[in-house]
Tab-separated table of C-alpha atoms in Angstrom:
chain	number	residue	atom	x	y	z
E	30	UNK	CA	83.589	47.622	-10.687
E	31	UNK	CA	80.443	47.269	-8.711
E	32	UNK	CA	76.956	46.296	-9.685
E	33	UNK	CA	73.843	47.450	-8.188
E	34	UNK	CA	70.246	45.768	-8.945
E	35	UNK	CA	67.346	48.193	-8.732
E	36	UNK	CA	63.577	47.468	-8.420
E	37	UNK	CA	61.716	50.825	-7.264
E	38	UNK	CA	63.910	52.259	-4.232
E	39	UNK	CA	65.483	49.515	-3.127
E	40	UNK	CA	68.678	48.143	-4.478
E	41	UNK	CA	71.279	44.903	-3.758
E	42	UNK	CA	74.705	44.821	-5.246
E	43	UNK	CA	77.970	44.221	-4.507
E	44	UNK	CA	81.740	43.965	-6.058
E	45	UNK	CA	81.913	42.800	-9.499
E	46	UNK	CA	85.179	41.558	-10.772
E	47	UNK	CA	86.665	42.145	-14.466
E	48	UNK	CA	84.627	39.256	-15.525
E	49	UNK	CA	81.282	40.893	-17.157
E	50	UNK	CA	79.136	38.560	-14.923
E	51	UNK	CA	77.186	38.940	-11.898
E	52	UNK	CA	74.523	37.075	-9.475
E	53	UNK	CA	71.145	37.594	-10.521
E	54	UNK	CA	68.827	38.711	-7.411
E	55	UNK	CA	67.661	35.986	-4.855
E	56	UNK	CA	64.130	35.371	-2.497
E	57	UNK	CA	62.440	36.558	-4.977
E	58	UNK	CA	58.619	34.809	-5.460
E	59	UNK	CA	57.304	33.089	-8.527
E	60	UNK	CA	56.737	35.530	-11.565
E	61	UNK	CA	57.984	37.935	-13.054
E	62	UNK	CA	60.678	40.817	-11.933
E	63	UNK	CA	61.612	43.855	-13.896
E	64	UNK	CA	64.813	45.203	-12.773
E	65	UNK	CA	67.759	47.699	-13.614
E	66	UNK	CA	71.152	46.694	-13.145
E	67	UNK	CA	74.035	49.840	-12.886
E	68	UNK	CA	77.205	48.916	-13.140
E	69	UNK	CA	79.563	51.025	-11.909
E	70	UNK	CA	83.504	51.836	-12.966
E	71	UNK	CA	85.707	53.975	-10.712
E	72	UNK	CA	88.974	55.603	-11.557
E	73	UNK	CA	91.949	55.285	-9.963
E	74	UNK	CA	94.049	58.400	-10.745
E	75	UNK	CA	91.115	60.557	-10.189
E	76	UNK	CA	88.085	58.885	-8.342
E	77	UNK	CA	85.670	59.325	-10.909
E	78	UNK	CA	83.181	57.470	-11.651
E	79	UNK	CA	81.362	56.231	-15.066
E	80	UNK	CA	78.476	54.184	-15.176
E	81	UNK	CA	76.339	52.327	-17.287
E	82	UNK	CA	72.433	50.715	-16.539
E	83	UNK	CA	70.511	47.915	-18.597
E	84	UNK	CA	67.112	46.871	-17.384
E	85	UNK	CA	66.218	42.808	-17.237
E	86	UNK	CA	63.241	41.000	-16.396
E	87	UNK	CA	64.074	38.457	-13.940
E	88	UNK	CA	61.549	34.732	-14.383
E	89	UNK	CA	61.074	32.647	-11.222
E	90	UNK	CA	59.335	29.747	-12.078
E	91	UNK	CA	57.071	28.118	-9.436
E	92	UNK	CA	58.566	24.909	-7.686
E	93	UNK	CA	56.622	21.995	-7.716
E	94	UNK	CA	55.388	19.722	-4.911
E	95	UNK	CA	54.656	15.946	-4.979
E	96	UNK	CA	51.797	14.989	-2.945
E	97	UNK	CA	51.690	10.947	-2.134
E	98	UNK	CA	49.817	8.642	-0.188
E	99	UNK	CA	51.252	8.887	3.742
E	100	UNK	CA	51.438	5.970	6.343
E	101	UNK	CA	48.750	7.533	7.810
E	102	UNK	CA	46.638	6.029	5.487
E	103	UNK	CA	44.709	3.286	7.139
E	104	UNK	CA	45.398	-0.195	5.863
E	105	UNK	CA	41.716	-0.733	6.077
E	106	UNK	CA	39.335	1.858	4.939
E	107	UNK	CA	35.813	1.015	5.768
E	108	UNK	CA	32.658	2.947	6.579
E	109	UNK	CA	29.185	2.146	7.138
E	110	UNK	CA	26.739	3.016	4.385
E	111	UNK	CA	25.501	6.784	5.189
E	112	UNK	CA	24.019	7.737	1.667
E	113	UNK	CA	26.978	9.221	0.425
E	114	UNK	CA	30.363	8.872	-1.110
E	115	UNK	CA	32.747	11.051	0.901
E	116	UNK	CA	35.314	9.890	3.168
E	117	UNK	CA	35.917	10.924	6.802
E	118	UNK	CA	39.198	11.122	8.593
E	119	UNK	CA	41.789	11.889	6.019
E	120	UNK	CA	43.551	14.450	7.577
E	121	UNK	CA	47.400	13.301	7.348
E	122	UNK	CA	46.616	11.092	4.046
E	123	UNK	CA	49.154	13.794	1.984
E	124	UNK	CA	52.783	13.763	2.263
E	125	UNK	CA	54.616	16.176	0.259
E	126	UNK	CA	58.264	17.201	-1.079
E	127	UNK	CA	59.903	19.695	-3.032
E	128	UNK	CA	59.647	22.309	-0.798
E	129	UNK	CA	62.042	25.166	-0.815
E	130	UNK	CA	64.500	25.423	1.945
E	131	UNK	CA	62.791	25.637	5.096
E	132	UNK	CA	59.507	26.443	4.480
E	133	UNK	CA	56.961	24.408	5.356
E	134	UNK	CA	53.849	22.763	3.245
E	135	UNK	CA	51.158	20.732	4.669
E	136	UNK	CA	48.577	19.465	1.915
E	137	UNK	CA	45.025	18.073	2.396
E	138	UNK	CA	42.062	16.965	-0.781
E	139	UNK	CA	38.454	15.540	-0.951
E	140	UNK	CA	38.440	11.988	-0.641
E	141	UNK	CA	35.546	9.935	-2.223
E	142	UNK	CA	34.242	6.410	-3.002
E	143	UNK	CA	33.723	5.473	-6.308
E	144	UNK	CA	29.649	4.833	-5.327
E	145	UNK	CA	27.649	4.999	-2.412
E	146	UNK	CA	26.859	1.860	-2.475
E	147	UNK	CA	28.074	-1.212	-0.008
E	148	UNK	CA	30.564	-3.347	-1.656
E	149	UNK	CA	34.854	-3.628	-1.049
E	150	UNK	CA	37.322	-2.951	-2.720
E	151	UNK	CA	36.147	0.139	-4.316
E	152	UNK	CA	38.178	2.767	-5.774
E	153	UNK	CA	38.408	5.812	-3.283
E	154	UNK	CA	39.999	9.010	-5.262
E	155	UNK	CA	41.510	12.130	-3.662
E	156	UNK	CA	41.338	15.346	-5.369
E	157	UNK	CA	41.355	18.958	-5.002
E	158	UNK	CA	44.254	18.769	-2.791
E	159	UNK	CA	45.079	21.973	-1.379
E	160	UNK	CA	48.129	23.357	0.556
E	161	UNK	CA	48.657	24.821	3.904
E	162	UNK	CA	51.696	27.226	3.624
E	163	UNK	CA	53.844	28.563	6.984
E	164	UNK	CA	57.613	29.495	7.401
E	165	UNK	CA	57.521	31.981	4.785
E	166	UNK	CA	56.337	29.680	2.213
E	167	UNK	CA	53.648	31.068	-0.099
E	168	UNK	CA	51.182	29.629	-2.172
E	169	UNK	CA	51.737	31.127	-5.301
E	170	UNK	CA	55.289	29.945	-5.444
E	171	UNK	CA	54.263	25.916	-6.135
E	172	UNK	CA	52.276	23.976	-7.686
E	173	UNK	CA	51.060	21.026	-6.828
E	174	UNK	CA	51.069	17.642	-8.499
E	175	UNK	CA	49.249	15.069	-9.213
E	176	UNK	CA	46.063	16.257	-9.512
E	177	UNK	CA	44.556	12.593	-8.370
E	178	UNK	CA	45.307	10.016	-6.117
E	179	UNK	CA	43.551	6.846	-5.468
E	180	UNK	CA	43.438	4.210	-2.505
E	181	UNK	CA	40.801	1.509	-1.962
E	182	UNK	CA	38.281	0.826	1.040
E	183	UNK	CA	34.897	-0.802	2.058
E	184	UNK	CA	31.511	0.468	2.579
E	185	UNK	CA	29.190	-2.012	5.244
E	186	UNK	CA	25.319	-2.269	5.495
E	187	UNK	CA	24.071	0.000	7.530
E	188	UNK	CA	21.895	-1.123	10.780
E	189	UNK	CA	17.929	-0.612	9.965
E	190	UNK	CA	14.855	-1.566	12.270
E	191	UNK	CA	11.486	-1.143	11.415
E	192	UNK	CA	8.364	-1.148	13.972
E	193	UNK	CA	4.795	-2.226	12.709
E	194	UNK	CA	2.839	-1.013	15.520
E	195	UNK	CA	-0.466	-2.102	15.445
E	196	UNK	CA	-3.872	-2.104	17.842
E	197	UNK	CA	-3.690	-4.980	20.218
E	198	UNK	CA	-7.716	-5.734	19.530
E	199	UNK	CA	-9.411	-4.653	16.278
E	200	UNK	CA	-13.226	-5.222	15.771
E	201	UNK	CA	-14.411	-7.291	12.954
E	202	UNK	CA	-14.484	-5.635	9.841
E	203	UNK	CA	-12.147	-2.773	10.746
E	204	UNK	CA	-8.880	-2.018	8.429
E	205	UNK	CA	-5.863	-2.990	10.235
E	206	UNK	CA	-3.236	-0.677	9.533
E	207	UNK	CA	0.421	-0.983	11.413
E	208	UNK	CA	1.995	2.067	11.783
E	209	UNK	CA	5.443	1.961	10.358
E	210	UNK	CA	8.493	2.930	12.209
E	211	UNK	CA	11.632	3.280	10.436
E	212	UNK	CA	15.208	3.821	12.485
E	213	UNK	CA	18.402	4.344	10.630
E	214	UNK	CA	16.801	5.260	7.155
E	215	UNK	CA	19.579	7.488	5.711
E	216	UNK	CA	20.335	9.870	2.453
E	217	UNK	CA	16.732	10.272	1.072
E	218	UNK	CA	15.991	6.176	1.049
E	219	UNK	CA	12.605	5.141	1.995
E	220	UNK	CA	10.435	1.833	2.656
E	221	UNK	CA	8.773	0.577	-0.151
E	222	UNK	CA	5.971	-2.587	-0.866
E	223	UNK	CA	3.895	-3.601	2.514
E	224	UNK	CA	3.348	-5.781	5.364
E	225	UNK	CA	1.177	-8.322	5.930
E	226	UNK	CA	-1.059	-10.309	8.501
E	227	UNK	CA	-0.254	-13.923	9.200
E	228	UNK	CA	-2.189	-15.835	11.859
E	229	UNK	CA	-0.248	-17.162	14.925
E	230	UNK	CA	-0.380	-20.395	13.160
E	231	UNK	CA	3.444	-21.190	12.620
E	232	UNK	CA	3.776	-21.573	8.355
E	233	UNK	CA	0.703	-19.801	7.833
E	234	UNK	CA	0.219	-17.984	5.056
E	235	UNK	CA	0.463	-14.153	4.660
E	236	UNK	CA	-3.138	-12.181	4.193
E	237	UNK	CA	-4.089	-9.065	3.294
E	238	UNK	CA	-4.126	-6.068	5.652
E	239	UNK	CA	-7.475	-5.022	4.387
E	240	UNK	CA	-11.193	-5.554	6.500
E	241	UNK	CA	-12.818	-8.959	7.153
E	242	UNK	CA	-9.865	-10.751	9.108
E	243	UNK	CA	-12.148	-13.471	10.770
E	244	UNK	CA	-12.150	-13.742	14.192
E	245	UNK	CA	-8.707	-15.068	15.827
E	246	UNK	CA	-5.653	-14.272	16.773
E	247	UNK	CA	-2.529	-12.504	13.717
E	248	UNK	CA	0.872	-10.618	13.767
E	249	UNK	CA	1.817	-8.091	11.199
E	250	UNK	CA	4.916	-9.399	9.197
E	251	UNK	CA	7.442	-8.135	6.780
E	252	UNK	CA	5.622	-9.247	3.490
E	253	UNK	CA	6.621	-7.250	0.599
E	254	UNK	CA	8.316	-4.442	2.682
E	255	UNK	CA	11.953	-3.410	1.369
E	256	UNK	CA	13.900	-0.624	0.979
E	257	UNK	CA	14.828	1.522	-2.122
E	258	UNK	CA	18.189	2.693	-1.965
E	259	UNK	CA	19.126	2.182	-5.755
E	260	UNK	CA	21.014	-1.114	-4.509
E	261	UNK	CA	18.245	-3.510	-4.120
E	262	UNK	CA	18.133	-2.649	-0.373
E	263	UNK	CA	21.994	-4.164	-0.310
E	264	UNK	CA	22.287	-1.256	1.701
E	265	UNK	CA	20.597	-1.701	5.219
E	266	UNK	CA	20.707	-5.196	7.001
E	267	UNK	CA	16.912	-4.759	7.584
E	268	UNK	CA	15.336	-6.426	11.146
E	269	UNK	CA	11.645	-6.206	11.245
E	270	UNK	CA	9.605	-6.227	14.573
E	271	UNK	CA	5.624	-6.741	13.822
E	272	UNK	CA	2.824	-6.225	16.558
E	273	UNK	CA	0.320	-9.060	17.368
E	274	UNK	CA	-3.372	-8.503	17.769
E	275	UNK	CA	-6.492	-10.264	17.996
E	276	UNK	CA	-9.678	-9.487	15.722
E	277	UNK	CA	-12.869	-9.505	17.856
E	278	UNK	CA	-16.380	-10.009	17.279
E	279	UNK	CA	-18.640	-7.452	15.967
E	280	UNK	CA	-21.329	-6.878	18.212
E	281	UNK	CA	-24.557	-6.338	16.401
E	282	UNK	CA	-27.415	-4.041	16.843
E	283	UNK	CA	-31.144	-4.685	16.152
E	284	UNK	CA	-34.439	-3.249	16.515
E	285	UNK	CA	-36.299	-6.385	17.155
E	286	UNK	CA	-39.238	-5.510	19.104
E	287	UNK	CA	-42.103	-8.211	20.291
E	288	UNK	CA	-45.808	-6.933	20.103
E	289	UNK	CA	-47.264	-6.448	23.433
E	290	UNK	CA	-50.580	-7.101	23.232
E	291	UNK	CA	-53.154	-9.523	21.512
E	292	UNK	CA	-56.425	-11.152	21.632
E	293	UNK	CA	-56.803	-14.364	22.593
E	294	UNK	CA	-56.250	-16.592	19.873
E	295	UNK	CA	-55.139	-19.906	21.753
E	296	UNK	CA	-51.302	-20.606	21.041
E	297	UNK	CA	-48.860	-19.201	23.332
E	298	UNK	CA	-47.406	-16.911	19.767
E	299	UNK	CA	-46.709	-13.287	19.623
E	300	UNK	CA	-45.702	-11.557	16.639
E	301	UNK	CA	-42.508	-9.610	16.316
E	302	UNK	CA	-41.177	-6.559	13.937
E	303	UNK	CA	-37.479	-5.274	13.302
E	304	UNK	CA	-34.551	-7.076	12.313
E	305	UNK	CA	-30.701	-6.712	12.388
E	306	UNK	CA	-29.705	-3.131	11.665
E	307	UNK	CA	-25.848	-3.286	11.537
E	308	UNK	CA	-23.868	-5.821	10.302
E	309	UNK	CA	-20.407	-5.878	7.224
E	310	UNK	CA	-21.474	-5.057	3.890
E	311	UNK	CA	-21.803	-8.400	1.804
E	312	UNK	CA	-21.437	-10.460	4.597
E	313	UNK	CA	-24.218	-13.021	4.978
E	314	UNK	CA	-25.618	-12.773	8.212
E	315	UNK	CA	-29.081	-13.245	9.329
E	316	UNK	CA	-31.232	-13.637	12.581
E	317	UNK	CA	-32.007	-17.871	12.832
E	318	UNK	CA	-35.419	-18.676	10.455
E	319	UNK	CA	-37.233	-20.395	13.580
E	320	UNK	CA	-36.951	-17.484	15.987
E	321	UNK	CA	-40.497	-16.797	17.287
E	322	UNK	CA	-41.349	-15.044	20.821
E	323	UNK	CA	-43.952	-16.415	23.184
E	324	UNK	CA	-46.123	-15.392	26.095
E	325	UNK	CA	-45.499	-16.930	29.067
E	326	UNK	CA	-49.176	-18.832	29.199
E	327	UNK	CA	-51.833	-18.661	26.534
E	328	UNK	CA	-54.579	-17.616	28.496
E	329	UNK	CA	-55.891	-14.032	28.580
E	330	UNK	CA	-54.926	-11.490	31.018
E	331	UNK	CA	-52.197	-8.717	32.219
E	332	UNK	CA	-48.560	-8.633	33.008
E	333	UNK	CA	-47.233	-11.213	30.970
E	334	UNK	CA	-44.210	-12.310	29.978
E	335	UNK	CA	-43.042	-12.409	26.620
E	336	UNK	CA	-39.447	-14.558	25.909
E	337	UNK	CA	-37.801	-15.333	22.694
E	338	UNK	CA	-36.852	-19.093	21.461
E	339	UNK	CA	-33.715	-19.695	19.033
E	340	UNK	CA	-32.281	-16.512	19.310
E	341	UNK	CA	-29.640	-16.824	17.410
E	342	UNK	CA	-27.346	-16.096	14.320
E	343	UNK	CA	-27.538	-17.726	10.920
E	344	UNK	CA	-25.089	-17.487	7.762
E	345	UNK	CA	-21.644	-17.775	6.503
E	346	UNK	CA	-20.587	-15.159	8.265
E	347	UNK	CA	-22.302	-15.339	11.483
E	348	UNK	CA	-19.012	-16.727	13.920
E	349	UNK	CA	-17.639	-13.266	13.320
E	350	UNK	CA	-20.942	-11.776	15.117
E	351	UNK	CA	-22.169	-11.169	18.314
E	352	UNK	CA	-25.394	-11.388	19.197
E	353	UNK	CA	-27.220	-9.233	22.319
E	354	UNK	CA	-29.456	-10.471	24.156
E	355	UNK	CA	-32.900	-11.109	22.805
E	356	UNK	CA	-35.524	-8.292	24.042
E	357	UNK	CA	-38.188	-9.586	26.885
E	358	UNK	CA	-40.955	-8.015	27.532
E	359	UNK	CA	-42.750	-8.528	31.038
E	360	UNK	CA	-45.611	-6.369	30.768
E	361	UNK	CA	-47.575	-7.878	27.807
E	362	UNK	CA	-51.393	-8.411	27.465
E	363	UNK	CA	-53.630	-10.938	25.730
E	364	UNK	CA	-57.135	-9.551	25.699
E	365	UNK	CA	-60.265	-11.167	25.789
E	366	UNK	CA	-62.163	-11.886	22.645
E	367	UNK	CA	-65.623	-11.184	21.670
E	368	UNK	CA	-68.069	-14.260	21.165
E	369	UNK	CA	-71.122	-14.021	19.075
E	370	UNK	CA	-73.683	-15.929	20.017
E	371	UNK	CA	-76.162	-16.433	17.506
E	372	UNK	CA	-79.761	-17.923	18.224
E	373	UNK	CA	-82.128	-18.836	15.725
E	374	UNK	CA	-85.862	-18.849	16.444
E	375	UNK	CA	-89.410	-19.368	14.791
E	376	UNK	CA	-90.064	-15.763	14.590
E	377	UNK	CA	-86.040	-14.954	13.594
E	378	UNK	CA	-82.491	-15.198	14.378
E	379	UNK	CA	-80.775	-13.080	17.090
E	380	UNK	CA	-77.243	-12.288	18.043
E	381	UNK	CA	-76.082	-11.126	21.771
């Protein structure tokens, strides 16, 4: 007897003893097979030849692989915070058996923390894990199990600076406002709350950024500033690195203006108009209350000089001020006066 096993064109057999059994086919993938098998009886008087064919379908079931944890996985797995969970470097993590012969399987998955967040021993869990086939192996002849694996590793703060750059000389009155650099701000986190102003004083205490720093010397610091990460800023290891600058007097303008000419009148007085024209709203500045101007003599005539006494600045506010120099005027007049004389006589009175 012989058998022959068909599929299409192509057939395998062999000899087949008087036992009615016979190899089913081999190398054949994962899945299904439909197949004929002849069987074939010769005689031997004559050489004929009777036959008889029954058609199977031949199951290969796919082999499974193991995939476990390889040396290659480091004893300690840490990373610096980076705003997400995944985890680099795994590439020889996956050792795996059960393969066929010698075919070769390399496997591979997505490794992830637990969390973002900074913190150690968190779960990290593999999955996904996917095969690289060669050899003649093929994909679709194993499956792969587990489905999960899990190691554990470390996630560290992550470096952050921030910059408050800031004027080096500010008048009085004007908003300070730093200018916030950030460097190393990752994942979609930002700054949050503010800085402050502190004056060079060591243990002073922290003042508002606003207008009306009085005159002097400050440095921004960190205040309120933090950083929202959804970990209470357990993220970053924050370093902060605030500008210094000085606030300087406002110099004020005026329209103050002595009056050039009068008559003679006998004190050495001369009226004035105008007043202080810029100055802080709500601040309580004022030119002094005893400011007057003078001529330089009191006697009538051309050319004259006319200088101010207790120029100066008055109020609460008035050490955050400048004052200009108080106007002089060197061409002023005090004219002469006209006298009536009146003279009384017998026949009436007369005035010249």
């Amino acid at each position: 007897y012989t058998y022959a096993w068909y599929k299409g064109a192509s057939a395998s057999g062999g000899e087949l003893g008087t036992e009615a059994s016979f190899p089913a086919p081999t190398g054949l993938d994962a899945g299904s097979h439909k197949y004929t098998v002849r069987v074939t009886a010769a005689r031997k008087d004559n050489g004929e030849r009777a036959y008889s064919d029954k058609t199977f379908t031949v199951t290969v079931e796919k082999a499974p692989l193991t995939v476990a944890l390889s040396d290659a996985v480091p004893q300690s797995i840490t990373k610096t915070y980076d705003g997400t969970m995944s985890v680099a470097d795994t590439a020889g993590w996956l050792t795996v058996t059960g393969v066929v012969g010698d075919e070769t399987v390399t496997a591979a998955g997505t490794w992830t923390y637990a969390d973002k967040h900074v913190g150690t021993g968190k779960t990290i869990t593999g999955t996904g894990f996917r095969s690289t086939y060669g050899n003649g192996a093929k994909a679709g002849n194993y499956t792969i199990e587990p489905t999960s694996l899990t190691t554990t590793g470390s996630i560290t703060a992550r470096a952050l600076s921030v910059t408050a750059a800031v004027e080096s000389s500010v008048t009085y009155g004007a908003d300070v406002a730093p200018t916030l650099t950030p460097d190393g701000l990752v994942g979609g986190d930002e700054l949050t709350g503010e800085v402050a102003i502190r004056t060079s004083t060591s243990g002073a205490p922290s003042l508002s950024t606003g207008g009306k720093l009085p005159v002097g010397a400050y440095k921004v610091v960190r205040g309120t500033l933090a950083v929202a990460d959804g970990n209470n800023g357990g993220n970053y290891a924050l370093t902060f690195d605030g500008g210094a600058f000085t606030v300087e007097k406002r110099t004020l303008t005026h329209d103050v203006e002595p009056v050039r000419e009068k008559e003679y009148d006998g004190p050495t007085a001369a009226a004035f108009t105008g007043g202080l024209t810029i100055a802080v709203e709500g601040d309580d500045v004022a030119l002094s209350g005893s400011l007057a101007f003078d001529y330089n003599t009191a006697n009538v005539g051309t050319g004259k000089t006319i200088t101010a006494t207790n120029w100066a600045l008055t109020g609460a506010d008035a050490g955050s001020y400048h004052l200009p120099p108080a106007p002089e005027v060197t061409d002023a007049e005090i004219a002469t006066v006209k006298a009536e004389v009146v003279w009384t006589g017998l026949d009436g009175a007369y005035v010249y």
